[in-house]
Coordinates of C-alpha atoms in Angstrom, one line a residue:
M1 CA 0.0 0.0 0.0
A2 CA 1.7 3.2 -1.2
I3 CA 2.0 6.3 0.8
A4 CA 1.5 9.8 -0.6
N5 CA 4.3 12.1 -1.4
I6 CA 3.0 15.1 -3.3
S7 CA -0.2 17.1 -2.6
L8 CA -2.9 17.7 -5.2
S9 CA -2.6 21.5 -5.0
Q10 CA -1.3 23.3 -8.0
L11 CA 2.0 25.3 -8.1
S12 CA 1.1 28.8 -7.0
S13 CA 2.7 31.9 -8.6
S14 CA 2.8 35.6 -8.0
L15 CA 4.0 38.2 -10.5
V16 CA 6.8 40.4 -9.3
H17 CA 8.4 42.8 -11.8
G18 CA 7.3 40.7 -14.7
E19 CA 8.6 37.4 -13.3
A20 CA 6.7 34.6 -11.6
K21 CA 7.9 33.1 -8.4
F22 CA 6.8 29.4 -8.1
S23 CA 6.3 27.6 -4.8
A24 CA 6.3 23.8 -5.0
S25 CA 3.2 22.1 -3.6
S26 CA 3.5 20.7 -0.1
A27 CA 4.6 17.1 0.1
L28 CA 2.1 14.9 2.0
F29 CA 1.8 11.5 3.6
M30 CA -1.9 11.0 3.7
G31 CA -2.3 14.7 4.7
T32 CA 0.8 15.0 6.9
Q33 CA 3.5 17.3 5.6
L34 CA 6.8 15.8 4.5
V35 CA 9.9 17.1 2.9
S36 CA 10.0 16.3 -0.9
P37 CA 13.3 16.7 -2.7
N38 CA 11.7 16.6 -6.1
S39 CA 8.2 18.0 -5.9
F40 CA 8.9 20.2 -8.9
H41 CA 11.0 18.4 -11.4
L42 CA 9.2 17.8 -14.7
Y43 CA 9.6 21.2 -16.3
N44 CA 11.8 24.2 -16.2
L45 CA 9.3 27.1 -16.3
K46 CA 10.0 30.8 -17.0
V47 CA 7.4 33.6 -17.3
T48 CA 8.5 36.6 -19.3
K49 CA 7.2 40.1 -18.8
G50 CA 4.7 39.4 -21.5
L51 CA 3.3 36.6 -19.4
V52 CA 4.3 34.0 -21.9
V53 CA 5.1 30.7 -20.2
Q54 CA 8.1 28.8 -21.7
A55 CA 8.4 25.2 -20.8
K56 CA 11.5 23.1 -21.5
R57 CA 10.6 19.4 -21.5
L58 CA 13.2 17.1 -20.2
S59 CA 12.9 14.6 -23.0
G60 CA 11.3 15.4 -26.4
L61 CA 11.6 11.8 -27.4
A62 CA 9.8 10.6 -24.3
E63 CA 7.0 13.1 -25.0
S64 CA 6.7 12.0 -28.6
I65 CA 6.4 8.4 -27.5
R66 CA 3.8 9.3 -24.9
I67 CA 1.7 11.1 -27.4
G68 CA 1.9 8.1 -29.7
R69 CA 0.7 5.9 -26.9
E70 CA -2.3 8.1 -26.2
R71 CA -3.3 8.2 -29.9
E72 CA -3.0 4.4 -30.0
L73 CA -5.2 4.0 -27.0
R74 CA -7.8 6.4 -28.4
A75 CA -7.8 4.6 -31.7
S76 CA -8.5 1.2 -30.2
P77 CA -12.1 0.1 -30.6
T78 CA -11.8 -1.6 -27.2
S79 CA -10.9 1.6 -25.4
K80 CA -13.8 3.5 -26.8
R81 CA -16.2 1.3 -24.9
R82 CA -14.5 2.0 -21.6
P83 CA -16.5 4.6 -19.6
P84 CA -14.9 6.8 -17.0
L85 CA -14.7 5.2 -13.5
R86 CA -17.7 6.0 -11.3
R87 CA -18.1 5.5 -7.6
G88 CA -20.2 2.5 -6.6
K89 CA -21.9 1.6 -3.3
V90 CA -19.5 0.7 -0.5
S91 CA -20.8 -1.9 1.9
K92 CA -20.2 -2.1 5.6
R93 CA -16.9 -3.0 7.1
L94 CA -16.4 -6.7 7.5
P95 CA -15.9 -8.2 11.0
V96 CA -12.7 -9.7 12.3
P97 CA -12.8 -12.5 14.9
D98 CA -11.8 -11.6 18.5
H99 CA -8.9 -14.0 18.6
I100 CA -7.0 -12.3 15.8
P101 CA -4.4 -9.7 17.1
L102 CA -5.1 -6.1 15.8
P103 CA -2.5 -3.6 14.6
P104 CA -2.2 -0.7 17.1
Y105 CA -3.9 1.8 14.7
V106 CA -7.2 0.0 14.6
G107 CA -9.9 1.9 16.4
S108 CA -8.7 5.3 15.5
E109 CA -9.7 7.2 12.4
L110 CA -6.5 9.2 12.4
L111 CA -3.7 8.4 10.1
P112 CA -0.6 7.1 12.0
D113 CA 2.6 9.1 11.7
I114 CA 5.4 7.6 9.6
A115 CA 7.8 5.9 11.9
K116 CA 11.2 7.4 11.6
E117 CA 13.2 4.3 12.4
H118 CA 14.3 2.0 9.6
Q119 CA 13.0 -1.5 10.2
I120 CA 16.0 -3.9 10.4
H121 CA 15.2 -7.4 11.6
D122 CA 16.9 -10.1 13.7
A123 CA 16.6 -13.8 12.9
E124 CA 13.3 -14.3 14.7
G125 CA 11.9 -11.1 13.1
L126 CA 12.8 -12.4 9.6
V127 CA 11.0 -15.7 10.2
R128 CA 7.8 -13.8 11.0
M129 CA 8.4 -11.3 8.2
R130 CA 8.8 -14.0 5.7
A131 CA 5.6 -15.7 6.9
A132 CA 3.5 -12.5 6.6
C133 CA 4.9 -11.7 3.1
E134 CA 4.3 -15.3 1.9
L135 CA 0.7 -15.1 3.0
A136 CA 0.2 -11.7 1.3
A137 CA 1.6 -13.2 -1.9
R138 CA -0.7 -16.1 -1.8
V139 CA -3.7 -13.9 -1.1
V140 CA -3.0 -11.5 -4.0
D141 CA -2.6 -14.5 -6.4
Y142 CA -5.9 -15.9 -5.1
A143 CA -7.6 -12.5 -5.7
G144 CA -6.4 -12.6 -9.2
T145 CA -8.3 -15.8 -9.9
L146 CA -11.5 -14.1 -9.0
I147 CA -11.3 -11.5 -11.7
R148 CA -13.8 -11.8 -14.5
P149 CA -16.5 -9.5 -16.1
S150 CA -19.5 -8.9 -13.9
V151 CA -17.6 -9.6 -10.6
T152 CA -17.7 -6.6 -8.2
T153 CA -14.6 -5.4 -6.4
N154 CA -16.7 -5.7 -3.2
E155 CA -17.0 -9.4 -3.8
I156 CA -13.2 -9.6 -4.3
D157 CA -12.7 -7.8 -1.0
K158 CA -15.1 -10.2 0.8
A159 CA -13.2 -13.3 -0.5
V160 CA -9.8 -11.8 0.3
H161 CA -10.9 -10.8 3.8
Q162 CA -12.1 -14.3 4.5
M163 CA -8.8 -15.9 3.3
I164 CA -6.8 -13.6 5.5
I165 CA -8.7 -14.2 8.7
D166 CA -8.9 -17.9 8.0
A167 CA -5.1 -17.8 8.1
G168 CA -5.2 -16.1 11.5
A169 CA -4.1 -12.7 10.1
Y170 CA -5.5 -9.2 10.0
P171 CA -6.1 -7.3 6.7
S172 CA -3.8 -4.3 7.3
P173 CA -5.8 -1.7 5.3
L174 CA -9.0 -2.3 7.3
G175 CA -9.4 0.7 9.6
Y176 CA -6.0 2.3 8.7
G177 CA -6.8 6.0 8.9
G178 CA -10.5 5.1 8.4
F179 CA -10.0 3.0 5.3
P180 CA -13.3 0.9 5.2
K181 CA -12.1 -2.2 3.4
S182 CA -9.6 -5.1 3.6
V183 CA -7.9 -4.6 0.3
C184 CA -7.4 -1.8 -2.3
T185 CA -8.8 -2.4 -5.8
S186 CA -7.7 0.2 -8.3
V187 CA -9.4 0.0 -11.7
N188 CA -8.3 1.5 -15.0
E189 CA -7.5 5.2 -14.4
C190 CA -7.3 4.7 -10.6
M191 CA -3.7 5.1 -9.6
C192 CA -4.1 3.5 -6.2
H193 CA -6.1 3.2 -3.0
G194 CA -9.3 2.3 -4.8
I195 CA -12.1 1.3 -2.3
P196 CA -13.9 -1.9 -3.2
D197 CA -17.6 -1.2 -4.1
S198 CA -20.6 -2.4 -6.1
R199 CA -19.1 -1.6 -9.5
Q200 CA -18.9 -4.7 -11.7
L201 CA -15.7 -5.3 -13.6
Q202 CA -16.0 -4.9 -17.4
D203 CA -14.4 -6.9 -20.2
V204 CA -11.9 -4.2 -20.9
D205 CA -10.7 -3.3 -17.4
L206 CA -7.3 -3.3 -15.7
I207 CA -7.4 -3.8 -12.0
N208 CA -4.6 -3.5 -9.4
I209 CA -5.2 -5.5 -6.2
D210 CA -3.1 -4.3 -3.3
V211 CA -2.9 -6.8 -0.3
T212 CA -1.3 -6.2 3.1
V213 CA -1.6 -8.7 6.0
Y214 CA -0.7 -8.4 9.6
L215 CA 0.5 -11.8 10.9
N216 CA 2.2 -12.4 14.2
G217 CA 3.0 -8.8 14.6
Y218 CA 4.5 -8.2 11.1
H219 CA 3.1 -6.7 7.9
G220 CA 3.6 -8.2 4.4
D221 CA 2.7 -5.9 1.5
T222 CA 2.3 -6.7 -2.2
S223 CA 0.2 -5.7 -5.3
K224 CA -0.3 -6.8 -8.9
T225 CA -2.2 -5.4 -11.9
F226 CA -4.4 -7.9 -13.7
F227 CA -6.4 -8.0 -16.9
C228 CA -10.1 -8.5 -17.0
G229 CA -11.1 -9.9 -20.3
N230 CA -10.0 -8.3 -23.6
V231 CA -7.6 -5.5 -22.7
N232 CA -6.1 -3.7 -25.6
N233 CA -2.4 -3.9 -26.6
A234 CA -1.6 -0.4 -25.3
M235 CA -2.8 -1.2 -21.8
Q236 CA -1.1 -4.7 -21.9
R237 CA 2.2 -3.0 -22.8
L238 CA 1.8 -0.5 -19.9
V239 CA 1.3 -3.3 -17.4
K240 CA 4.3 -5.3 -18.8
V241 CA 6.6 -2.3 -18.6
T242 CA 5.4 -1.4 -15.1
E243 CA 6.3 -4.8 -13.8
E244 CA 9.7 -4.6 -15.6
C245 CA 10.3 -1.3 -13.9
M246 CA 9.7 -2.7 -10.5
Y247 CA 12.2 -5.6 -11.1
R248 CA 14.8 -3.1 -12.4
G249 CA 14.4 -1.1 -9.2
I250 CA 14.9 -4.2 -7.1
A251 CA 17.9 -5.3 -9.1
V252 CA 20.0 -2.3 -7.9
C253 CA 19.3 -3.0 -4.2
R254 CA 22.0 -4.4 -1.9
D255 CA 23.7 -3.5 1.3
G256 CA 25.4 -0.1 0.9
A257 CA 23.5 0.9 -2.3
L258 CA 22.0 4.4 -2.5
F259 CA 18.2 4.6 -2.3
R260 CA 18.1 7.1 -5.2
K261 CA 19.4 4.4 -7.6
I262 CA 16.0 2.8 -7.5
G263 CA 14.2 5.8 -9.0
K264 CA 17.0 6.3 -11.5
R265 CA 16.7 2.8 -12.8
I266 CA 12.9 2.8 -12.9
S267 CA 12.9 6.2 -14.8
E268 CA 15.4 5.0 -17.4
H269 CA 13.2 2.1 -18.4
A270 CA 9.8 3.9 -18.2
E271 CA 11.1 6.8 -20.3
K272 CA 12.0 4.5 -23.1
F273 CA 8.3 3.9 -23.6
G274 CA 7.1 7.5 -22.9
Y275 CA 5.2 6.5 -19.8
G276 CA 4.5 8.8 -16.9
I277 CA 6.1 7.9 -13.5
V278 CA 3.8 8.9 -10.6
D279 CA 5.8 10.8 -8.0
R280 CA 2.9 11.5 -5.6
F281 CA 3.0 7.9 -4.1
V282 CA 6.1 6.2 -2.7
G283 CA 7.3 2.9 -1.3
H284 CA 8.1 2.6 2.4
G285 CA 9.8 0.7 5.1
I286 CA 7.7 -2.1 6.5
G287 CA 7.8 -4.7 9.3
T288 CA 6.2 -4.4 12.7
V289 CA 5.1 -1.0 11.5
F290 CA 2.9 -0.6 8.4
H291 CA 4.7 2.5 7.1
S292 CA 8.1 3.8 8.1
E293 CA 11.2 5.4 6.7
P294 CA 12.9 5.0 4.3
L295 CA 10.5 6.5 1.7
I296 CA 11.3 5.0 -1.7
Y297 CA 11.0 7.4 -4.6
H298 CA 10.3 5.8 -8.0
H299 CA 11.3 8.8 -10.1
R300 CA 14.7 10.5 -10.5
N301 CA 15.6 12.2 -7.2
D302 CA 18.4 13.3 -4.9
K303 CA 17.4 11.3 -1.9
S304 CA 20.2 10.7 0.5
G305 CA 20.9 7.5 2.4
H306 CA 21.9 4.0 1.7
M307 CA 20.5 0.5 2.2
V308 CA 21.4 -1.7 5.2
E309 CA 21.6 -5.5 5.4
G310 CA 18.5 -6.9 7.2
Q311 CA 16.3 -3.9 6.2
T312 CA 12.8 -4.4 4.6
F313 CA 10.9 -2.0 2.5
T314 CA 8.5 -1.9 -0.5
I315 CA 9.2 -0.9 -4.1
E316 CA 5.9 -0.1 -5.9
P317 CA 6.0 2.1 -9.0
I318 CA 2.9 3.4 -10.7
L319 CA 3.1 4.2 -14.4
T320 CA 0.5 6.0 -16.5
L321 CA -0.1 6.1 -20.2
G322 CA -0.9 9.8 -20.1
T323 CA -0.5 12.4 -17.4
T324 CA 0.7 11.9 -13.9
D325 CA -1.5 14.7 -12.5
C326 CA -4.2 13.3 -10.3
I327 CA -7.5 13.9 -8.6
T328 CA -8.8 12.4 -5.4
W329 CA -12.4 11.6 -4.7
E330 CA -14.3 12.9 -1.7
D331 CA -13.5 9.6 0.1
N332 CA -10.0 11.0 0.5
W333 CA -8.5 7.7 -0.8
T334 CA -9.4 6.9 -4.4
T335 CA -6.9 8.7 -6.6
L336 CA -7.3 8.9 -10.4
T337 CA -5.3 10.2 -13.3
A338 CA -6.5 13.7 -14.1
D339 CA -6.9 12.9 -17.8
G340 CA -8.6 9.5 -17.4
S341 CA -5.6 7.6 -18.9
P342 CA -4.9 4.1 -17.6
A343 CA -2.5 3.5 -14.7
A344 CA -0.7 0.3 -13.6
Q345 CA 1.2 -0.7 -10.4
F346 CA 3.3 -3.6 -9.1
E347 CA 4.7 -4.0 -5.6
H348 CA 7.0 -6.3 -3.7
T349 CA 8.3 -6.3 -0.2
I350 CA 12.1 -6.9 -0.3
L351 CA 14.8 -7.7 2.2
I352 CA 18.3 -6.2 1.8
T353 CA 21.1 -8.7 1.8
K354 CA 24.9 -8.4 1.6
T355 CA 24.9 -9.1 -2.1
G356 CA 21.4 -8.1 -3.3
A357 CA 17.7 -8.2 -2.4
E358 CA 15.5 -11.1 -1.5
I359 CA 11.9 -10.7 -2.7
L360 CA 9.8 -11.7 0.3
T361 CA 6.4 -11.5 -1.4
K362 CA 7.0 -14.5 -3.6
Y363 CA 6.4 -18.2 -2.8

């Protein structure tokens, strides 16, 4: 489950002696201010005395490819049948048996602060961490088998909830900052944090399912993007490249490696295809605490710090076929691309080792 980095507010400007002064939007973690090293990085803007805005794009080739992708999507007969995402009816929160231990945030509607401590585990902690991550991996794969036209995301949530509690675990999203469901289901233009509801999946949909479980005091977190029926080639390619970006980010991880290498490697691959890299949402440390430092940026950045053996965190890039600008529904969770273009995401929880990274959310 990604955490938020950049606010939705636009860059503000005030004209002074014919020049505009820009202030970057506040960086947020679910509404809590953070420091963002790269909240304003896509364009180099200058306003002349004639109030003409000049924008220098970082990569003309990437922009050309992106425009081609958008035209391809619009030209697809399949995509023309895909209506904009609409809010469905959200059913009541599902119950959890009394014998299942609850994370400390359950019972409060407030978002927990990001823990400052990096989560580094001893031998016993790693045993529990591996168990939680393996369960999360099994659950997300099971959820993928439920996807078909006419199934509602609420039905997927109910089945996932039951599998998690049957395993003696707690569905981590449930009650986190007031989140009403046990899993995130993000369809088509939904970047992340989609709330399961009564909407039926359609034959042309993409759906990301984001699962986190709390087992024996440890969280395991993973997500995958799946196809529902006849998804067009442009959207299939977006999903394929997004998964490749995640694995390229993982490939640079090892004891002593700089965190910023993750975003650099992901960006290099995504830019080849002209895809947008969402910088509002980031990966995070995970273990006994759901969200902690380090924050993992998936775009190019100047983040300081390096990885340490025994540390666990998530890598979870979101790529878009069009803009990375976003809007959030009134539920304060569901976040969509501003232009309605498709988005895709993949996520693994990894463990830093001396020579590389072990993917914990595989089995």
